[in-house]
Every structure is written in structure tokens, then in C-alpha cells.
mmCIF file of C-alpha atoms in Angstrom:
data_model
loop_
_atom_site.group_PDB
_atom_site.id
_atom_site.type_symbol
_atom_site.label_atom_id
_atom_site.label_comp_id
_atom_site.label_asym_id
_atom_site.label_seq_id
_atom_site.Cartn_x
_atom_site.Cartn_y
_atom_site.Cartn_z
ATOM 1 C CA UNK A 168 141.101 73.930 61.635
ATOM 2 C CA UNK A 169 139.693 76.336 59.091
ATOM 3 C CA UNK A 170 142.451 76.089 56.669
ATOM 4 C CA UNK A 171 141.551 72.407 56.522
ATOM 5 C CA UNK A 172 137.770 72.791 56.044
ATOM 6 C CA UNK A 173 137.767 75.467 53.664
ATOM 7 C CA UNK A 174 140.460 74.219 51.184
ATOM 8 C CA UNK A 175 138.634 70.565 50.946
ATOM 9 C CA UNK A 176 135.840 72.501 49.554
ATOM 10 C CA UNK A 177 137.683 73.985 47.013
ATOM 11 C CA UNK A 178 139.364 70.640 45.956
ATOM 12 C CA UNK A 179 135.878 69.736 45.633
ATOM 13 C CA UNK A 180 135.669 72.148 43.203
ATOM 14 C CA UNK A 181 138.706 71.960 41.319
ATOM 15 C CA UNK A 182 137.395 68.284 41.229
ATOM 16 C CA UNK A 183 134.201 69.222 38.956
ATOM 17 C CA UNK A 184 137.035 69.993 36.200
ATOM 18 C CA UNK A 185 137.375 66.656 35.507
ATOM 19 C CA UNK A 186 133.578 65.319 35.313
ATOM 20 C CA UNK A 187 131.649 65.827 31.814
ATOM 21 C CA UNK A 188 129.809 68.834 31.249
ATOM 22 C CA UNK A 189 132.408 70.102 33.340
ATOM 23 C CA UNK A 190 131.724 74.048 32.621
ATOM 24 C CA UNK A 191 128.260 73.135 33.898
ATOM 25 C CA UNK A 192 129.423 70.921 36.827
ATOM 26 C CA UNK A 193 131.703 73.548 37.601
ATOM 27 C CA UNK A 194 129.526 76.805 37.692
ATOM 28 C CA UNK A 195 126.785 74.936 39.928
ATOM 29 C CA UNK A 196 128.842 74.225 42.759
ATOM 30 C CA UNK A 197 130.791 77.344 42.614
ATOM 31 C CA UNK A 198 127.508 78.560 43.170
ATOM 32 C CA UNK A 199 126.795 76.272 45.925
ATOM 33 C CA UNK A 200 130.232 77.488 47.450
ATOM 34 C CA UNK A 201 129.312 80.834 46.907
ATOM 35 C CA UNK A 202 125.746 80.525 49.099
ATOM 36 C CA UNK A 203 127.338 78.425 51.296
ATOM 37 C CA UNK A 204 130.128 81.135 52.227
ATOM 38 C CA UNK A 205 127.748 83.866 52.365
ATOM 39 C CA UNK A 206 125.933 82.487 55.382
ATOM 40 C CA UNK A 207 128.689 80.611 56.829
ATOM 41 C CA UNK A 208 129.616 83.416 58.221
ATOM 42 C CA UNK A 209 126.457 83.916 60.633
ATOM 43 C CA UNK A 210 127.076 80.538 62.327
ATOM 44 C CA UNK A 211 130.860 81.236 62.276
ATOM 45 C CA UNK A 212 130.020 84.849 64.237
ATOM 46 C CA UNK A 213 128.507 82.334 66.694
ATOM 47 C CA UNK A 214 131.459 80.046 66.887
ATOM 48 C CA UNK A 215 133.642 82.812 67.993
ATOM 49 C CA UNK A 216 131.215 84.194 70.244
ATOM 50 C CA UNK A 217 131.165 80.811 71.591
ATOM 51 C CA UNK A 218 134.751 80.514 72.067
ATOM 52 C CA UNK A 219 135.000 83.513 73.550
ATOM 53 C CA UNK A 220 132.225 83.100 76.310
ATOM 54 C CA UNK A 221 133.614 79.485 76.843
ATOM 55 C CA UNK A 222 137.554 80.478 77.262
ATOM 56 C CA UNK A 223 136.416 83.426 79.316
ATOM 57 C CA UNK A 224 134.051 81.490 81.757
ATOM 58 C CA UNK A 225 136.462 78.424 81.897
ATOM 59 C CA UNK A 226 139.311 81.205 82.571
ATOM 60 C CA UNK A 227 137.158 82.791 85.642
ATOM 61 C CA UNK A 228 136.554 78.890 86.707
ATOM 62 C CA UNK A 229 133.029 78.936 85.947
ATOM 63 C CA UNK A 230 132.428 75.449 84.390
ATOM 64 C CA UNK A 231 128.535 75.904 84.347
ATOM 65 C CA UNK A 232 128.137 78.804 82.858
ATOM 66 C CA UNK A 233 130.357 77.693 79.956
ATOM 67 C CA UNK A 234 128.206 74.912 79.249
ATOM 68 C CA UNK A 235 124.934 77.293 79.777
ATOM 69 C CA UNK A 236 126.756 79.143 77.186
ATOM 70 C CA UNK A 237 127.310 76.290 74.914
ATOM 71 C CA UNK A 238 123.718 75.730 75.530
ATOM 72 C CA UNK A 239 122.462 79.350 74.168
ATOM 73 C CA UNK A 240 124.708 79.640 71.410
ATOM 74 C CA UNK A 241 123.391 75.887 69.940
ATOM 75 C CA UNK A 242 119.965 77.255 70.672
ATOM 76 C CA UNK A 243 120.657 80.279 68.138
ATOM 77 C CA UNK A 244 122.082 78.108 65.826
ATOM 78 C CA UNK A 245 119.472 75.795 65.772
ATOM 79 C CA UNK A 246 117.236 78.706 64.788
ATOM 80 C CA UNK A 247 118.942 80.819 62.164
ATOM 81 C CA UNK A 248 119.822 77.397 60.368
ATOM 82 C CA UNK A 249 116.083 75.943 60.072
ATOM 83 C CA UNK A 250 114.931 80.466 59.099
ATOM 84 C CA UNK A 251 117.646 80.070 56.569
ATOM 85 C CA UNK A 252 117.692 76.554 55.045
ATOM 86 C CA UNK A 253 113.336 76.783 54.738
ATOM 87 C CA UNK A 254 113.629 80.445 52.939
ATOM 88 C CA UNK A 255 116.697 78.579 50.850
ATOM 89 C CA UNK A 256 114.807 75.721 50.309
ATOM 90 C CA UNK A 257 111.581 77.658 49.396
ATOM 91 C CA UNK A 258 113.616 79.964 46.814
ATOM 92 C CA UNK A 259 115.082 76.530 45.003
ATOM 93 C CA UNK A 260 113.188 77.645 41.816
ATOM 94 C CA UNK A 261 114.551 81.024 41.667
ATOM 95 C CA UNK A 262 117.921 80.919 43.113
ATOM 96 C CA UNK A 263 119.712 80.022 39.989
ATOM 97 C CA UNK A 264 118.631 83.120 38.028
ATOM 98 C CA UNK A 265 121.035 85.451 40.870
ATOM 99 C CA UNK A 266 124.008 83.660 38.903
ATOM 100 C CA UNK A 267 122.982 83.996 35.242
ATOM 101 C CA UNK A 268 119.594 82.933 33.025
ATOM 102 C CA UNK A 269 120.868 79.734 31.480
ATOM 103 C CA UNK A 270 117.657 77.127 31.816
ATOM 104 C CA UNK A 271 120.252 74.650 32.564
ATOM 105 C CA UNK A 272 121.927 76.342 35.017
ATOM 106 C CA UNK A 273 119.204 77.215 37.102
ATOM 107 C CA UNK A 274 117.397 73.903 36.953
ATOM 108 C CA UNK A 275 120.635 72.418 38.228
ATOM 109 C CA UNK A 276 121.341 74.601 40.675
ATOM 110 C CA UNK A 277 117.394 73.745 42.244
ATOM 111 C CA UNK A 278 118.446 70.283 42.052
ATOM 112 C CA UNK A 279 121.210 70.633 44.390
ATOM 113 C CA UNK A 280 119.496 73.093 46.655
ATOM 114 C CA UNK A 281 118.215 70.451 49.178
ATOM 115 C CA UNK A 282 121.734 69.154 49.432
ATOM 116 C CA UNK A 283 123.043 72.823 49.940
ATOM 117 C CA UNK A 284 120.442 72.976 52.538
ATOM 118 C CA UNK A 285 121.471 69.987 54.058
ATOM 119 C CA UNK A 286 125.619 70.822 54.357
ATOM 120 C CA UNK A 287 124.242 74.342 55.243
ATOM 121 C CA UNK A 288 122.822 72.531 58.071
ATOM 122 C CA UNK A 289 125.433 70.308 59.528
ATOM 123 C CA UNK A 290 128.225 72.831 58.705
ATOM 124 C CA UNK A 291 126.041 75.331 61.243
ATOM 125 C CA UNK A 292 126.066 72.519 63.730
ATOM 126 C CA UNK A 293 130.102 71.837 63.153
ATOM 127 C CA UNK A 294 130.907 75.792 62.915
ATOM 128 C CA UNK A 295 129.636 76.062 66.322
ATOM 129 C CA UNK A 296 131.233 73.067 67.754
ATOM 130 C CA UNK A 297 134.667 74.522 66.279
ATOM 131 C CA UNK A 298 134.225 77.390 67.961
ATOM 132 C CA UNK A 299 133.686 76.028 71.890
ATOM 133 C CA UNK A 300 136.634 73.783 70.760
ATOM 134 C CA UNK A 301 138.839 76.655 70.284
ATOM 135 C CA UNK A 302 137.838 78.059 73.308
ATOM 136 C CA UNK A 303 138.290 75.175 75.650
ATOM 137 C CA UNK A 304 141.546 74.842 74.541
ATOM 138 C CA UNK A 305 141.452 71.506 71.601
ATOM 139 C CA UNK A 306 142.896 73.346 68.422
ATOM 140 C CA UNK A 307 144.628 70.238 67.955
ATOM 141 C CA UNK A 308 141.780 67.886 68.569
ATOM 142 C CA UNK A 309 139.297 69.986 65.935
ATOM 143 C CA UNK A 310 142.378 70.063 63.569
ATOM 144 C CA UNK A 311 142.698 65.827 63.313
ATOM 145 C CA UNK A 312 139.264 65.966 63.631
ATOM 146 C CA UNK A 313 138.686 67.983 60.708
ATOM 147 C CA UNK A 314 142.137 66.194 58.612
ATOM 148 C CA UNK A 315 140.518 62.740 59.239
ATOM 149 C CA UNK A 316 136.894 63.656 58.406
ATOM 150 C CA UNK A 317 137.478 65.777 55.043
ATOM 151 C CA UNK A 318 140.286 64.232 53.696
ATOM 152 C CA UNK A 319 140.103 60.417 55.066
ATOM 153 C CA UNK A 320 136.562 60.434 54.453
ATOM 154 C CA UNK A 321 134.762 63.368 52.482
ATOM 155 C CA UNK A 322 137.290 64.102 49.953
ATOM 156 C CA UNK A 323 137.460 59.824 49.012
ATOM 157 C CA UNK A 324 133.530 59.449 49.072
ATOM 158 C CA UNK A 325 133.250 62.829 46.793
ATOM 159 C CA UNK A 326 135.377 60.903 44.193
ATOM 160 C CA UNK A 327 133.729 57.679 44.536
ATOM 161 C CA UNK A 328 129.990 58.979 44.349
ATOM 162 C CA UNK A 329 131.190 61.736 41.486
ATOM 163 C CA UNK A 330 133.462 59.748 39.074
ATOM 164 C CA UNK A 331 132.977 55.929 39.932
ATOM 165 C CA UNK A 332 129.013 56.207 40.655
ATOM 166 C CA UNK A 333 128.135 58.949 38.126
ATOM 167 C CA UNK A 334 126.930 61.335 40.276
ATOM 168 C CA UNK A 335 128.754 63.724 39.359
ATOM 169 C CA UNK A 336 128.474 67.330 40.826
ATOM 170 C CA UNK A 337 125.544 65.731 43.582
ATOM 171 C CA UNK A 338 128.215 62.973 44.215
ATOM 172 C CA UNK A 339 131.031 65.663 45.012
ATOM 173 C CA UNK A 340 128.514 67.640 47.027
ATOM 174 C CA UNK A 341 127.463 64.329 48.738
ATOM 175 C CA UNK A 342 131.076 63.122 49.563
ATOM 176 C CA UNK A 343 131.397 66.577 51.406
ATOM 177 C CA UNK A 344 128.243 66.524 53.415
ATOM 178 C CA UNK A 345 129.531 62.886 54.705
ATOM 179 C CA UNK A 346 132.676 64.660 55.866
ATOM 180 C CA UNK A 347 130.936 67.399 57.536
ATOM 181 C CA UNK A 348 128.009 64.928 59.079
ATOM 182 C CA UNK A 349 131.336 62.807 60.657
ATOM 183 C CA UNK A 350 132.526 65.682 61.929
ATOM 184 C CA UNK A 351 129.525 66.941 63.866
ATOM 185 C CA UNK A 352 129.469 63.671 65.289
ATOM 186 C CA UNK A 353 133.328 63.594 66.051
ATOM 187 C CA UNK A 354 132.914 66.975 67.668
ATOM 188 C CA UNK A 355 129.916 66.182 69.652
ATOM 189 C CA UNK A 356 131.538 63.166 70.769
ATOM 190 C CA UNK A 357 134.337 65.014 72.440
ATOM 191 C CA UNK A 358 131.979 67.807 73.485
ATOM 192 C CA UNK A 359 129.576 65.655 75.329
ATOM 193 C CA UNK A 360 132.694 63.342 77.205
ATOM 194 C CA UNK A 361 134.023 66.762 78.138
ATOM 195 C CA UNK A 362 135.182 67.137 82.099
ATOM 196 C CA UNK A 363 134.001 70.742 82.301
ATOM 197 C CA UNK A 364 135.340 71.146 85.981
ATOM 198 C CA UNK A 365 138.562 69.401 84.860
ATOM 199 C CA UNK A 366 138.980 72.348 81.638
ATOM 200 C CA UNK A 367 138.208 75.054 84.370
ATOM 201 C CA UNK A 368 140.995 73.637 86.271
ATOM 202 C CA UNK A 369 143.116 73.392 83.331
ATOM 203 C CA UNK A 370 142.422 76.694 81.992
ATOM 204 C CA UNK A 371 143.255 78.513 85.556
ATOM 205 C CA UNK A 372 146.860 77.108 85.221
ATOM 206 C CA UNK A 373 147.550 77.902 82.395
ATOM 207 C CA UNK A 374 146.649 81.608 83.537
ATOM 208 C CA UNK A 375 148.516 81.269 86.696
ATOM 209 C CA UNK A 376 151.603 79.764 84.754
ATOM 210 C CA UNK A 377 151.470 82.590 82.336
ATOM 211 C CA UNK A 378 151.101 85.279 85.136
ATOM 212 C CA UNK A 379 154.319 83.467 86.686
ATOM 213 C CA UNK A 380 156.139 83.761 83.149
ATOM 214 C CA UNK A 381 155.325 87.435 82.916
ATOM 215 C CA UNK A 382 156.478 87.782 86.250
ATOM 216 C CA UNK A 383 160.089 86.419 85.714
#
């Protein structure tokens, strides 16, 4: 599921190669990789919290207090993402001057911060998702998920709006934030359809039929 994410971002990138100016193009959204990484990893920490909590409640065959924990962990999300997209946002003027004092540069890189701050968004909303995925048990449902919404969608609209519109680096950036918006909805989709007695069922099973296994 990562594997998938992650390496349509750096097609993305490879991508900006190809668009004119492209050592420009290129730097900027290395640098929006580069922020975006560095606090992908707070959302991510609650993913796998999530997933943990969820696959251990499920496991013990308490269905409501793995959604109560789906509940909290969203809630914490929710916050850290609007603390960290406004003091982004806010710091659009200066943020370009971390990565080097070309004018150019860093009046680029404010251009794309309210994008950044927009992906930074949804991604914290998907990361999450991911996470109570894994932990109820749908590695394969996040992982077609992910395939169709990055590389059926994101990647092809990150071409379009980059090379046939003109965007250019915004169009790439754009094409990705489609794939990520489609996959919050994908994800919350499946999430909000989900049977939770039915996956505490399903998840005591598979512990009995593994305790059986060990057994023999």
C-alpha cells in the first residue's frame, strides 16, 4: 500500500524533468516532497496506532471500541493537520529561503504552498484511513485502492494538467492531490459500509484457526 503511494510521488517528480525550466520545476517539488515527508510521518504514527488499537480490539471482539478508536485517532488528525497546514500556510513567504535564496525559487515554492497544504491535508485524512485498513484486515483492498487512484487517476491527470494544460509543476502537484482526494473517498467508502461486528467475528477466527495451526 505504501510502496504504491510513495513511488507515484516520485514519478511525479521524475516527471518535472521533462517540463521547461525543468531545474526550476524540479527543485520546487522536491521541496514540496521534502515538507510533505517530514510531516507525513505524524499522521502515519497515527495510522499505525490506529491499526494497532483496531486489530487489537477487533481481535478481543470488541467492535465498538474499535470504531471509538477510529473515532479518536480521526479526531487527532483532524487537529494536527489544520495546527500544521495554518503555520505552513502562514510561513508561505518564508519557506522557500530553508532550501536556498534564489528569488525564483522561493516565490515558486509560496505559490505552491496552498496546494502543499491542501495534499498535506487529504494525505492526513488517507494516512489514517490506511492505517485502520491494515488493521481490520483489507491490505488488499487499500492496495487496489491505492493502484487505481494514483496510477489510473493521479499519475494520468498530473500529465494532462502539467504537459497538455501548461501547468506545469502546479499541474503535476494537482494530478496528485486528485489521486489522493479519490482515495480518501475510496477509503471512507469502505470504512463507513464496514460490518464492524462481522470483522470482530472474522478476526476471532482467524485467531482461533491460528491457535489450532500452532497446536498441530
Amino acid at each position: 500500500m505504501i510502496c504504491l503511494e510513495w513511488w507515484s510521488y516520485e514519478i511525479v517528480v521524475l516527471l518535472s524533468g521533462h517540463l521547461p525550466n525543468a531545474r526550476l520545476e524540479t527543485s520546487v517539488l522536491s521541496i514540496c516532497l521534502t515538507v510533505d515527508i517530514l510531516h507525513y510521518y505524524i499522521p502515519y504514527s497515527f495510522g499505525v496506532a490506529a491499526s494497532t488499537r483496531v486489530s487489537n480490539e477487533l481481535g478481543a471482539g470488541n467492535p465498538e471500541a474499535a470504531k471509538m478508536a477510529l473515532l479518536a485517532v480521526s479526531a487527532l488528525g483532524a487537529m494536527e493537520v489544520i495546527i500544521a497546514s495554518t503555520i505552513l500556510f502562514c510561513s508561505r513567504s518564508i519557506l522557500g529561503y530553508a532550501f536556498g535564496k534564489d528569488k525564483e525559487l522561493v516565490n515558486y515554492v509560496k505559490e505552491m504552498t496552498p496546494l502543499l497544504c491542501l495534499s498535506i491535508f487529504a494525505d492526513t485524512i488517507q494516512t489514517i484511513l490506511s492505517g485502520v485498513a491494515r488493521g481490520s484486515g483489507w491490505q488488499d483492498i487499500g492496495a487496489y485502492i491505492n493502484l487505481g487512484s494514483y496510477y489510473l487517476v493521479g499519475i494520468p491527470m498530473a500529465i494532462v494538467l502539467g504537459f497538455v494544460c501548461h501547468l506545469n509543476g502546479k499541474g503535476l502537484w494537482s494530478g496528485l492531490i486528485i489521486g489522493i482526494v479519490i482515495q480518501c473517498i475510496l477509503l471512507t467508502l469502505v470504512t463507513c459500509s464496514t460490518n464492524w461486528q462481522k470483522q470482530a467475528r472474522k478476526a476471532r477466527e482467524r485467531m482461533f484457526k491460528e491457535e489450532l495451526i500452532d497446536e498441530q
